[in-house]
Amino acid sequence: MKNSHHSIAAIERDTGLSKDVLRKWEQRYGFPAPLRDAQGERIYPEEQLQRLRLIRRLVDRGRRPGAVVPLSAPELEAMLADVAPAPESTLALETVDAVMACLKGHDGVTLQGQLDRALMKVGLQLFVVDFVAPLNVLIGEAWLRGDIEIAEEHLYTEQVQNVLRSAIARQTSTGGSPRVLLTTFPDELHALGLLMVEALLATEGATCTSLGTQTPVDDIARLAAGGQIDIVALSFSGAYPVRHAVDGIRRLRDALPPSVELWCGGAGLLGRRPSIAAVEHLESVEACLGALQAWHRAHPTT
Amino acid sequence: MKNSHHSIAAIERDTGLSKDVLRKWEQRYGFPAPLRDAQGERIYPEEQLQRLRLIRRLVDRGRRPGAVVPLSAPELEAMLADVAPAPESTLALETVDAVMACLKGHDGVTLQGQLDRALMKVGLQLFVVDFVAPLNVLIGEAWLRGDIEIAEEHLYTEQVQNVLRSAIARQTSTGGSPRVLLTTFPDELHALGLLMVEALLATEGATCTSLGTQTPVDDIARLAAGGQIDIVALSFSGAYPVRHAVDGIRRLRDALPPSVELWCGGAGLLGRRPSIAAVEHLESVEACLGALQAWHRAHPTT
DNA sequence: TTCTCCTGTTTGTCCTGGACAAAGGCGTGT
DNA sequence: ACACGCCTTTGTCCAGGACAAACAGGAGAA
């Protein structure tokens, strides 16, 4: 794995940086500096992929590419430590350690047991807001640092999905309002944010219809325009190109009936101004609860 | 809105055709033929976007671009109309109708209720083998024919996932053998086959560790080599390039300890000879039950 | 007949190097 | 302090060319 190499398309997919941007950075700043294969195509070593991921996070937080692309990995990490103060907030250290131990031991069964126990202890809402959400951040950062492997991150995601889906299935009751359609745009693969929102909304009695990931814009619009939907909720992970997101959101907003609300959230939009009219921008998972209350105030039950 | 114009990036996002492909088609087939703005950038009228969407559907179904890109919209629609008619299956017609009705009505809650009821009636194994598996085929074909939309297919997949995951969670017990690692290669997004296998194995007492989709070969190998795994099971959907699959399987087989079995299945390998030594090729979902018995015979409990 | 192998064509992805507009930063004048 | 205009940075787009993988169709073998 240390020696694995990646094509430019793979780097685009993994970092969210377009091929054009990758070539331009190489030309302008001398980094990334991929090897070339026999046909002259770029081959990126793993190490450069990881450095690009660090750069991406800093750029997302407002640093300018010219100022961070040439920096070395340690310099980038130091800078990230500045920008992102340790968010050790609500989680007990022992809990984190226990989860990490399961991951390193590749013990999915035990991990799921722990998640289940945590869920039973505090209930679904607090479980999502105070447990899963911060844990996701920690896992993401550990992966960025190379502390855990891809397979281990997958294992975590899978178990959380299991627990959340089971919990949601237990909550579901028919006919509650509002009716919410949840999905992501094409090229966005992360389903966890969607599930967390679905869990929160389900506990509040909303009727959630999740399409999973990767639904084309006009399919979303067509389904929502069918008249069965009050709110469309979209999730964007950190790797999703902001420009695509904004563009797609705008297009979807135009295609949607004005009566249908549009909620957007996820790390991919963090720190961005809520620049689009008539679109609810959720800064965190729990923000959807506030938005839901607002919806209920605006739509009193007859 | 009908007369809106689109940049090449918007077309890429809405059709899934990359910028390079759009330019090449224009150069080779004379379509799309976008207008140009003051800076010479391509501006696609709405009408061409819709024609591109029709083309995309035909290409997805196996037509070659050279044969469909130059056709007019009416010709494309006529061509979409004539596709293979529905085949027979073992499923009760009323069951299929009921499921289809839920999909067309975008009613995920009712659909999940039906799936749950079917599961309760016949048990997890029969549910997977005689219900979900043939239904998957039917849904896939209906989509191919254009009878259902992408969003509706997503809805189906999502509900089946919910039901299966809940059922698996109920089955799970610790420590059973063998210990099976389930996942797919990168670029393979379909998780349903994995879940079906996991469900069958779980009912037989095996300890399943699913990594979900898209785990790199080296990560699979490293995790399996950790000594906690007896069997690695991979799934390939129909869209997966056979060559990549065979190549990856070979690399993984080489990287795996000989004591670890490797099982491969899914529509992507159907009809292929079991050409790779020391790899179990599963022709259908239920084949994993036979493979499991064979494993138990080869590894008597001490 | 049916199957397999081979060959020419089709097709998607990648390359280079250049152009330009939108957005960001900065200094000046009010 | 704030507003305005200028310069720099940055992302996206363009053209035209190269190449390997996938495919189709024909020749030859079973």
XYZ file of C-alpha atoms (C1' of nucleotides) in Angstrom:
664
model
C 0.000 0.000 0.000
C 2.857 2.366 0.684
C 3.891 1.568 -2.856
C 0.468 1.844 -4.467
C 0.184 4.291 -7.340
C -2.790 6.198 -8.670
C -3.922 7.536 -12.041
C -5.022 11.143 -12.355
C -8.650 9.989 -12.476
C -8.192 8.165 -9.169
C -6.682 11.283 -7.606
C -9.568 13.354 -8.880
C -12.015 10.936 -7.300
C -10.157 10.689 -3.995
C -9.371 14.363 -3.483
C -12.165 16.136 -5.322
C -9.561 18.168 -7.233
C -10.289 18.160 -10.958
C -7.763 16.891 -13.486
C -7.316 20.419 -14.768
C -6.513 21.712 -11.316
C -4.049 18.922 -10.658
C -2.177 19.686 -13.882
C -2.196 23.418 -13.244
C -0.860 23.068 -9.724
C 1.906 20.869 -11.038
C 2.753 23.458 -13.663
C 2.525 26.484 -11.376
C 3.803 25.265 -8.019
C 5.807 22.164 -8.890
C 3.493 20.009 -6.845
C 2.151 17.394 -7.167
C 5.125 15.928 -9.027
C 3.839 12.548 -10.242
C 5.978 9.923 -11.913
C 5.220 8.989 -15.488
C 4.462 5.550 -16.885
C 5.601 4.165 -20.237
C 2.956 6.203 -22.075
C 3.828 9.422 -20.313
C 0.747 9.353 -18.086
C 0.891 10.696 -14.566
C 1.345 8.173 -11.773
C 0.845 9.594 -8.276
C 2.500 7.845 -5.345
C 0.453 7.323 -2.207
C 2.495 9.897 -0.302
C 1.530 12.669 -2.715
C -2.127 11.684 -2.463
C -1.996 12.115 1.291
C -0.269 15.466 0.976
C -2.922 16.566 -1.507
C -5.597 15.643 0.999
C -3.982 17.860 3.622
C -3.782 20.683 1.096
C -7.428 20.225 0.211
C -8.493 20.695 3.799
C -6.488 23.889 4.170
C -7.814 25.292 0.906
C -11.333 24.451 2.041
C -10.693 26.489 5.153
C -9.768 29.542 3.144
C -6.006 29.235 2.608
C -4.957 30.082 -0.928
C -3.395 27.348 -3.047
C -0.263 29.360 -3.836
C 0.461 29.583 -0.123
C -0.029 25.938 0.805
C 0.571 23.723 -2.223
C 4.371 24.076 -2.049
C 4.529 23.214 1.644
C 5.742 19.868 2.976
C 3.483 17.448 4.786
C 4.755 18.334 8.285
C 4.323 22.038 7.599
C 0.785 21.368 6.405
C -0.047 19.387 9.488
C 1.280 22.113 11.736
C -0.855 24.608 9.896
C -3.901 22.363 10.168
C -3.378 22.062 13.901
C -3.601 25.857 14.052
C -6.760 26.096 12.045
C -8.543 23.117 13.579
C -8.382 23.135 17.351
C -8.817 19.638 18.712
C -12.542 18.966 18.833
C -12.299 16.485 21.706
C -15.500 17.937 22.992
C -18.273 15.635 24.000
C -16.780 12.189 23.668
C -15.334 10.288 26.574
C -11.775 9.331 25.836
C -12.345 5.740 26.881
C -15.153 5.409 24.358
C -12.912 6.573 21.558
C -10.176 4.222 22.650
C -12.575 1.308 22.728
C -13.833 2.027 19.221
C -10.304 2.426 17.909
C -9.288 -0.832 19.508
C -12.102 -2.650 17.706
C -11.022 -1.120 14.424
C -7.377 -2.021 14.841
C -8.433 -5.524 15.850
C -10.763 -5.745 12.831
C -13.502 -6.811 15.159
C -16.741 -5.689 13.584
C -18.973 -7.723 15.843
C -17.654 -6.178 19.030
C -17.739 -2.729 17.486
C -21.354 -3.131 16.564
C -22.103 -4.301 20.067
C -20.522 -1.168 21.482
C -22.421 1.075 19.125
C -25.641 -0.704 20.000
C -24.997 -0.273 23.685
C -24.265 3.414 23.260
C -27.459 3.795 21.287
C -29.539 2.041 23.923
C -28.017 4.130 26.654
C -28.720 7.606 25.308
C -31.369 7.145 22.633
C -31.199 7.686 18.924
C -31.020 11.470 18.802
C -28.202 11.897 21.287
C -26.466 8.878 19.790
C -26.366 10.545 16.402
C -25.548 14.065 17.560
C -23.130 13.446 20.409
C -21.661 10.097 19.472
C -21.656 9.279 15.775
C -21.081 12.806 14.492
C -17.956 13.570 16.551
C -16.714 10.033 16.041
C -16.957 10.486 12.294
C -14.768 13.549 12.531
C -12.212 11.717 14.644
C -12.138 8.735 12.305
C -11.793 11.005 9.307
C -8.854 12.773 10.865
C -7.214 9.557 11.981
C -7.456 8.298 8.423
C -6.027 11.543 7.102
C -3.114 11.149 9.466
C -2.618 7.564 8.368
C -3.443 6.237 11.831
C -6.086 3.928 10.417
C -6.324 2.215 7.054
C -8.993 2.460 4.416
C -10.271 -0.997 5.280
C -10.641 -0.003 8.898
C -12.527 3.126 8.003
C -14.811 1.024 5.806
C -15.388 -1.333 8.695
C -16.413 1.569 10.898
C -18.745 3.020 8.297
C -20.366 -0.334 7.703
C -21.098 -0.998 11.348
C -22.496 2.475 11.917
C -24.723 1.987 8.916
C -25.991 -1.282 10.318
C -26.832 0.244 13.660
C -28.446 3.349 12.218
C -30.525 1.479 9.657
C -31.817 -0.931 12.262
C -32.680 1.926 14.571
C -34.446 3.823 11.814
C -36.430 0.749 10.845
C -37.643 0.508 14.431
C -38.719 4.171 14.429
C -40.540 4.231 11.147
C -44.220 4.886 11.253
C -46.381 5.788 8.313
C -47.861 9.058 7.370
C -45.980 11.526 9.554
C -45.165 14.901 8.154
C -43.201 16.382 6.619
C -42.282 13.922 3.909
C -38.561 14.217 3.300
C -36.592 12.936 0.320
C -32.925 12.235 1.102
C -30.134 11.604 -1.386
C -26.821 12.829 -2.827
C -25.709 13.991 -6.253
C -23.830 11.712 -8.622
C -20.123 11.309 -7.724
C -21.012 11.660 -4.064
C -20.707 8.265 -2.425
C -20.971 8.986 1.275
C -24.218 7.752 2.744
C -23.500 8.251 6.417
C -24.582 11.871 6.612
C -27.819 10.932 4.952
C -28.481 8.194 7.457
C -27.775 10.433 10.416
C -30.235 13.014 9.171
C -32.773 10.303 8.426
C -32.408 8.986 11.969
C -32.969 12.404 13.505
C -35.955 13.181 11.345
C -37.477 9.758 11.913
C -37.444 10.264 15.667
C -39.419 13.436 15.116
C -42.082 11.581 13.191
C -41.177 12.702 9.699
C -41.666 10.322 6.787
C -38.248 9.814 5.238
C -37.654 8.437 1.756
C -33.979 7.798 1.165
C -32.677 7.115 -2.322
C -29.182 6.417 -1.091
C -26.346 8.062 -2.994
C -25.860 9.264 -6.543
C -29.206 10.400 -7.870
C -29.066 12.653 -10.953
C -30.481 16.138 -10.463
C -33.478 15.792 -12.695
C -34.443 12.432 -11.274
C -34.562 14.089 -7.877
C -36.620 16.899 -9.302
C -39.013 14.605 -11.102
C -39.623 12.466 -8.070
C -40.064 15.450 -5.765
C -42.409 17.158 -8.196
C -44.651 14.099 -8.006
C -46.335 15.863 -5.139
C -45.496 13.426 -2.361
C -42.551 15.382 -1.030
C -42.277 18.438 1.235
C -38.519 18.653 1.649
C -35.488 17.493 -0.324
C -32.324 16.988 1.757
C -28.866 16.663 0.198
C -25.542 15.713 1.734
C -22.056 16.645 0.521
C -18.864 15.105 1.860
C -15.575 16.947 2.112
C -14.238 15.603 -1.172
C -17.131 16.942 -3.227
C -16.129 19.858 -5.472
C -17.846 22.937 -4.058
C -18.438 24.396 -7.452
C -20.325 21.347 -8.648
C -22.336 21.354 -5.478
C -23.386 24.989 -5.765
C -24.155 24.620 -9.435
C -26.230 21.496 -8.935
C -28.087 22.952 -5.966
C -29.024 25.970 -8.006
C -30.269 23.829 -10.846
C -32.264 21.636 -8.525
C -33.765 24.622 -6.766
C -34.954 25.951 -10.122
C -36.450 22.624 -11.114
C -38.250 22.128 -7.813
C -41.692 23.553 -7.070
C -41.344 26.558 -4.743
C -43.432 24.758 -2.153
C -40.739 22.105 -1.742
C -37.964 23.084 0.657
C -34.339 22.256 -0.145
C -31.922 21.457 2.677
C -28.195 21.056 2.092
C -25.459 20.073 4.482
C -22.226 18.184 4.982
C -18.535 18.888 5.233
C -18.380 19.763 1.546
C -20.260 22.989 2.189
C -18.767 23.947 5.551
C -17.839 27.563 5.863
C -19.510 28.440 2.581
C -21.931 31.304 2.675
C -25.550 30.237 2.270
C -25.393 32.056 -1.017
C -28.374 30.481 -2.708
C -31.835 31.876 -2.203
C -34.556 29.602 -0.865
C -32.084 26.930 0.198
C -31.653 25.905 3.822
C -27.998 25.448 4.687
C -27.424 23.044 7.588
C -24.145 23.705 9.359
C -24.292 20.499 11.376
C -26.346 17.325 11.645
C -28.416 18.562 14.535
C -29.280 21.714 12.626
C -31.883 19.689 10.794
C -33.898 19.499 13.999
C -34.179 23.274 14.105
C -35.075 23.361 10.446
C -37.736 20.770 11.091
C -39.284 22.869 13.855
C -39.286 25.854 11.548
C -41.076 23.791 8.927
C -43.706 22.755 11.418
C -44.270 26.362 12.469
C -44.691 27.329 8.826
C -47.023 24.402 8.131
C -49.422 24.043 11.080
C -51.337 20.780 11.035
C -54.853 21.351 9.878
C -36.326 27.300 -17.723
C -37.096 25.347 -20.858
C -34.821 27.668 -22.795
C -31.990 27.594 -20.311
C -28.467 27.070 -21.567
C -25.759 25.004 -19.967
C -21.977 25.094 -19.673
C -19.961 21.992 -20.460
C -19.456 21.397 -16.734
C -23.205 21.406 -16.176
C -23.686 18.917 -18.993
C -21.000 16.720 -17.511
C -22.769 16.649 -14.176
C -26.233 16.165 -15.595
C -25.420 13.442 -18.098
C -22.421 11.743 -16.496
C -20.514 12.203 -19.763
C -17.076 13.677 -19.137
C -15.978 16.921 -20.784
C -13.498 14.976 -22.876
C -16.208 12.666 -24.155
C -18.508 15.555 -24.984
C -15.798 17.275 -27.014
C -14.812 14.067 -28.770
C -18.373 13.229 -29.741
C -18.777 16.712 -31.119
C -15.580 16.302 -33.130
C -16.308 12.765 -34.347
C -20.070 12.666 -34.850
C -21.038 16.311 -35.146
C -23.214 16.086 -32.061
C -23.677 17.691 -29.632
C -23.350 20.946 -31.560
C -23.374 23.620 -28.839
C -23.500 27.343 -29.481
C -20.534 29.439 -28.423
C -20.526 32.456 -26.135
C -18.399 35.584 -26.557
C -15.323 33.747 -25.246
C -15.786 30.772 -27.515
C -17.030 28.514 -24.733
C -19.632 25.864 -25.454
C -23.234 26.692 -24.585
C -25.610 23.727 -24.767
C -29.300 24.378 -25.362
C -31.781 22.440 -23.263
C -32.881 20.411 -26.271
C -29.398 18.999 -26.799
C -29.132 18.103 -23.121
C -32.302 16.056 -23.384
C -31.088 14.338 -26.530
C -27.819 13.537 -24.759
C -29.789 11.939 -21.957
C -31.585 9.676 -24.416
C -28.245 8.747 -25.945
C -26.837 7.988 -22.535
C -29.603 5.529 -21.791
C -29.018 3.699 -25.063
C -25.262 3.583 -24.554
C -25.810 2.212 -21.046
C -27.847 -0.531 -22.634
C -24.980 -1.572 -24.874
C -25.536 0.484 -28.037
C -22.335 1.931 -29.436
C -21.936 5.707 -29.503
C -21.124 5.833 -33.212
C -24.474 4.224 -33.932
C -26.690 6.395 -31.730
C -25.070 9.796 -31.232
C -25.956 11.031 -34.728
C -29.621 10.015 -34.438
C -32.439 12.494 -33.879
C -34.502 12.551 -30.704
C -37.528 10.757 -32.223
C -35.297 8.040 -33.650
C -33.678 7.586 -30.242
C -37.025 7.290 -28.518
C -38.211 4.730 -31.037
C -35.066 2.739 -30.413
C -35.559 2.942 -26.651
C -39.048 1.549 -27.040
C -37.961 -1.766 -28.529
C -36.003 -3.702 -25.968
C -36.293 -7.305 -24.822
C -39.692 -8.131 -23.318
C -40.083 -9.294 -19.750
C -39.055 -12.888 -18.994
C -40.835 -15.360 -16.739
C -39.826 -15.937 -13.160
C -40.636 -17.962 -10.110
C -42.163 -15.020 -8.316
C -45.866 -14.700 -7.824
C -47.128 -12.103 -10.221
C -49.116 -10.295 -7.570
C -46.008 -9.889 -5.431
C -44.127 -8.310 -8.291
C -47.050 -6.054 -9.081
C -47.287 -4.942 -5.482
C -43.596 -4.082 -5.344
C -43.758 -2.238 -8.654
C -46.763 -0.298 -7.465
C -44.842 0.892 -4.405
C -41.947 1.961 -6.599
C -44.106 3.860 -9.062
C -45.888 5.482 -6.124
C -42.532 6.351 -4.520
C -43.795 4.787 -1.338
C -40.754 3.486 0.482
C -42.540 2.886 3.750
C -45.117 0.527 2.272
C -42.457 -1.225 0.241
C -40.401 -1.865 3.316
C -43.466 -3.202 5.055
C -44.049 -5.661 2.228
C -40.458 -6.790 2.234
C -40.597 -7.239 5.991
C -43.717 -9.305 5.734
C -42.223 -11.516 3.050
C -39.159 -11.998 5.224
C -41.199 -12.958 8.249
C -43.260 -15.383 6.229
C -40.502 -17.502 4.725
C -37.430 -16.786 6.815
C -34.195 -15.082 5.875
C -32.689 -17.746 3.650
C -35.691 -18.284 1.423
C -36.337 -14.553 1.418
C -32.900 -13.918 -0.031
C -32.796 -16.816 -2.473
C -36.365 -16.943 -3.753
C -37.510 -13.381 -3.283
C -34.778 -10.763 -3.333
C -32.542 -12.433 -5.913
C -35.177 -12.843 -8.638
C -36.668 -9.463 -7.789
C -33.272 -7.866 -8.342
C -33.163 -9.366 -11.814
C -36.657 -8.127 -12.600
C -35.916 -4.631 -11.369
C -32.687 -4.531 -13.330
C -34.510 -5.516 -16.492
C -37.331 -3.093 -15.898
C -34.773 -0.344 -15.607
C -33.083 -1.502 -18.782
C -36.424 -1.318 -20.562
C -37.043 2.133 -19.161
C -40.083 0.951 -17.214
C -38.697 2.390 -14.006
C -36.456 5.359 -13.383
C -33.095 5.523 -11.724
C -34.633 7.107 -8.654
C -37.106 4.271 -8.342
C -34.397 1.682 -8.627
C -32.465 3.520 -5.903
C -35.542 3.476 -3.731
C -35.842 -0.275 -4.134
C -32.179 -0.881 -3.371
C -32.347 1.276 -0.290
C -35.356 -0.506 1.208
C -33.917 -3.953 0.546
C -30.714 -2.838 2.233
C -32.654 -1.686 5.258
C -34.504 -4.961 5.586
C -31.450 -7.119 5.032
C -29.259 -5.174 7.426
C -31.833 -5.325 10.165
C -32.285 -9.039 9.642
C -28.544 -9.652 9.691
C -28.169 -7.628 12.866
C -30.753 -9.870 14.504
C -28.878 -13.007 13.406
C -25.411 -11.994 14.438
C -23.790 -14.011 17.143
C -20.151 -13.899 18.089
C -17.470 -16.407 17.430
C -19.047 -18.681 14.834
C -16.875 -20.110 12.114
C -15.804 -19.587 9.486
C -14.896 -15.932 9.689
C -15.754 -14.337 6.334
C -14.586 -10.989 4.998
C -16.968 -9.456 2.444
C -16.282 -6.537 0.137
C -15.954 -5.351 -3.476
C -13.104 -3.900 -5.487
C -12.795 -0.164 -6.141
C -15.174 1.085 -8.887
C -17.698 -1.529 -7.847
C -20.530 0.220 -6.063
C -23.195 -2.445 -5.735
C -23.582 -3.581 -2.156
C -26.709 -5.669 -2.507
C -25.001 -8.903 -3.543
C -22.708 -8.570 -0.587
C -25.597 -8.155 1.796
C -27.433 -11.150 0.405
C -24.404 -13.361 0.878
C -23.859 -11.947 4.339
C -27.437 -12.761 5.236
C -27.146 -16.360 4.071
C -23.851 -16.926 5.828
C -25.076 -15.296 9.020
C -28.010 -17.697 9.228
C -25.503 -20.532 9.072
C -23.611 -19.168 12.032
C -20.616 -17.742 10.210
C -18.953 -14.585 11.497
C -19.230 -12.017 8.738
C -17.136 -8.861 8.497
C -18.373 -6.615 5.722
C -16.275 -3.700 4.528
C -18.963 -2.472 2.170
C -17.896 -1.535 -1.324
C -14.664 -0.307 -2.879
C -11.810 -1.731 -0.881
C -8.413 -1.687 -2.644
C -6.853 -5.095 -3.233
C -3.876 -4.472 -0.983
C -6.087 -3.426 1.903
C -8.171 -6.561 1.562
C -5.047 -8.670 1.536
C -3.512 -6.961 4.522
C -6.630 -7.253 6.613
C -7.168 -10.884 5.684
C -3.548 -11.732 6.380
C -4.018 -10.459 9.898
C -5.022 -13.995 10.752
C -8.610 -13.381 11.773
C -10.112 -14.398 8.440
C -10.876 -17.799 6.872
C -12.640 -16.711 3.687
C -12.666 -13.579 1.535
C -15.844 -13.105 -0.521
C -16.065 -10.654 -3.432
C -19.046 -9.486 -5.472
C -19.060 -8.143 -9.045
C -22.054 -6.513 -10.679
C -22.834 -6.809 -14.368
C -21.267 -3.466 -15.178
C -17.852 -4.411 -13.802
C -15.196 -4.910 -16.490
C -14.373 -8.619 -16.524
C -10.743 -7.986 -17.252
C -10.300 -5.821 -14.170
C -12.086 -8.410 -12.115
C -9.924 -11.311 -13.237
C -6.786 -9.249 -12.858
C -7.688 -8.097 -9.374
C -8.744 -11.562 -8.279
C -5.430 -12.961 -9.409
C -3.471 -10.310 -7.562
C -5.522 -10.816 -4.446
C -5.158 -14.598 -4.607
C -1.385 -14.179 -4.807
C -1.324 -11.775 -1.888
C -3.521 -13.954 0.309
C -2.198 -16.757 2.501
C -3.038 -20.141 0.909
C -5.078 -21.043 3.962
C -7.544 -18.266 3.223
C -10.232 -19.206 0.700
C -11.347 -16.747 -1.961
C -14.969 -16.751 -3.140
C -16.124 -14.675 -6.096
C -19.579 -14.181 -7.520
C -22.041 -11.831 -9.108
C -23.439 -11.036 -12.542
C -20.088 -9.602 -13.620
C -18.546 -13.081 -13.688
C -21.520 -15.059 -14.994
C -20.599 -17.510 -17.725
C -16.891 -17.071 -17.146
C -15.006 -20.261 -16.617
C -13.548 -20.698 -13.154
C -10.230 -19.967 -14.771
C -8.279 -19.033 -11.689
C -6.749 -21.704 -9.496
C -7.713 -21.835 -5.852
C -10.642 -19.469 -6.306
C -14.220 -20.545 -5.607
C -16.577 -19.253 -8.272
C -20.167 -18.838 -7.064
C -22.673 -19.010 -9.936
C -25.576 -17.784 -7.809
C -26.259 -16.374 -4.363
C -27.325 -19.679 -2.916
C -24.141 -21.327 -4.155
C -22.402 -19.832 -1.146
C -24.338 -22.238 1.067
C -22.797 -25.210 -0.727
C -19.387 -23.619 -0.539
C -19.916 -23.108 3.166
C -20.738 -26.799 3.696
C -17.616 -27.729 1.763
C -15.578 -25.485 4.004
C -17.011 -27.108 7.096
C -16.191 -30.563 5.758
C -12.627 -29.448 5.095
C -12.310 -27.833 8.527
C -13.937 -30.117 11.105
C -14.498 -28.416 14.425
C -11.927 -29.578 16.931
C -23.023 -25.953 -37.687
C -20.465 -23.646 -33.530
C -16.445 -22.062 -31.390
C -11.978 -19.637 -31.076
C -8.570 -16.664 -32.607
C -7.031 -12.769 -34.992
C -7.272 -8.083 -37.014
C -8.989 -3.571 -37.971
C -12.009 -0.041 -35.946
C -14.185 2.383 -32.362
C -13.990 4.796 -28.187
C -12.615 6.822 -23.763
C -8.961 8.911 -21.377
C -4.859 11.410 -21.115
C -1.437 14.701 -22.901
C 0.443 19.793 -23.885
C 0.197 24.612 -23.785
C -2.443 28.522 -24.119
C -6.480 31.868 -23.061
C -9.549 34.191 -20.113
C -12.952 35.680 -16.449
C -14.131 35.562 -11.682
C -12.562 36.244 -7.179
C -9.159 37.689 -3.835
C -5.862 40.906 -1.908
C -3.973 45.523 -1.598
C -3.152 50.262 -1.723
C -5.070 54.930 -2.393
C -8.227 58.579 -1.690
C -12.250 60.230 0.715
C -13.161 53.862 9.241
C -15.005 52.756 4.178
C -15.239 52.583 -1.017
C -13.050 52.281 -5.242
C -9.962 50.573 -8.740
C -5.864 47.808 -10.000
C -3.053 43.751 -10.098
C -2.505 38.783 -9.042
C -4.151 34.439 -8.323
C -6.863 30.648 -9.613
C -10.096 27.540 -11.826
C -12.109 26.303 -16.048
C -12.167 25.908 -20.857
C -10.194 25.214 -25.593
C -7.826 22.667 -29.581
C -5.693 18.878 -31.528
C -3.108 14.847 -30.982
C -1.774 10.135 -29.061
C -2.707 5.686 -27.411
C -4.557 1.350 -25.209
C -8.597 -1.162 -24.128
C -12.882 -2.850 -25.842
C -15.380 -4.341 -29.557
C -17.067 -6.395 -34.045
C -16.629 -9.241 -37.658
C -14.290 -12.569 -40.575
C -11.172 -16.688 -41.170
C -10.196 -20.991 -39.817
C -10.612 -25.189 -36.671
C -13.430 -28.659 -34.213
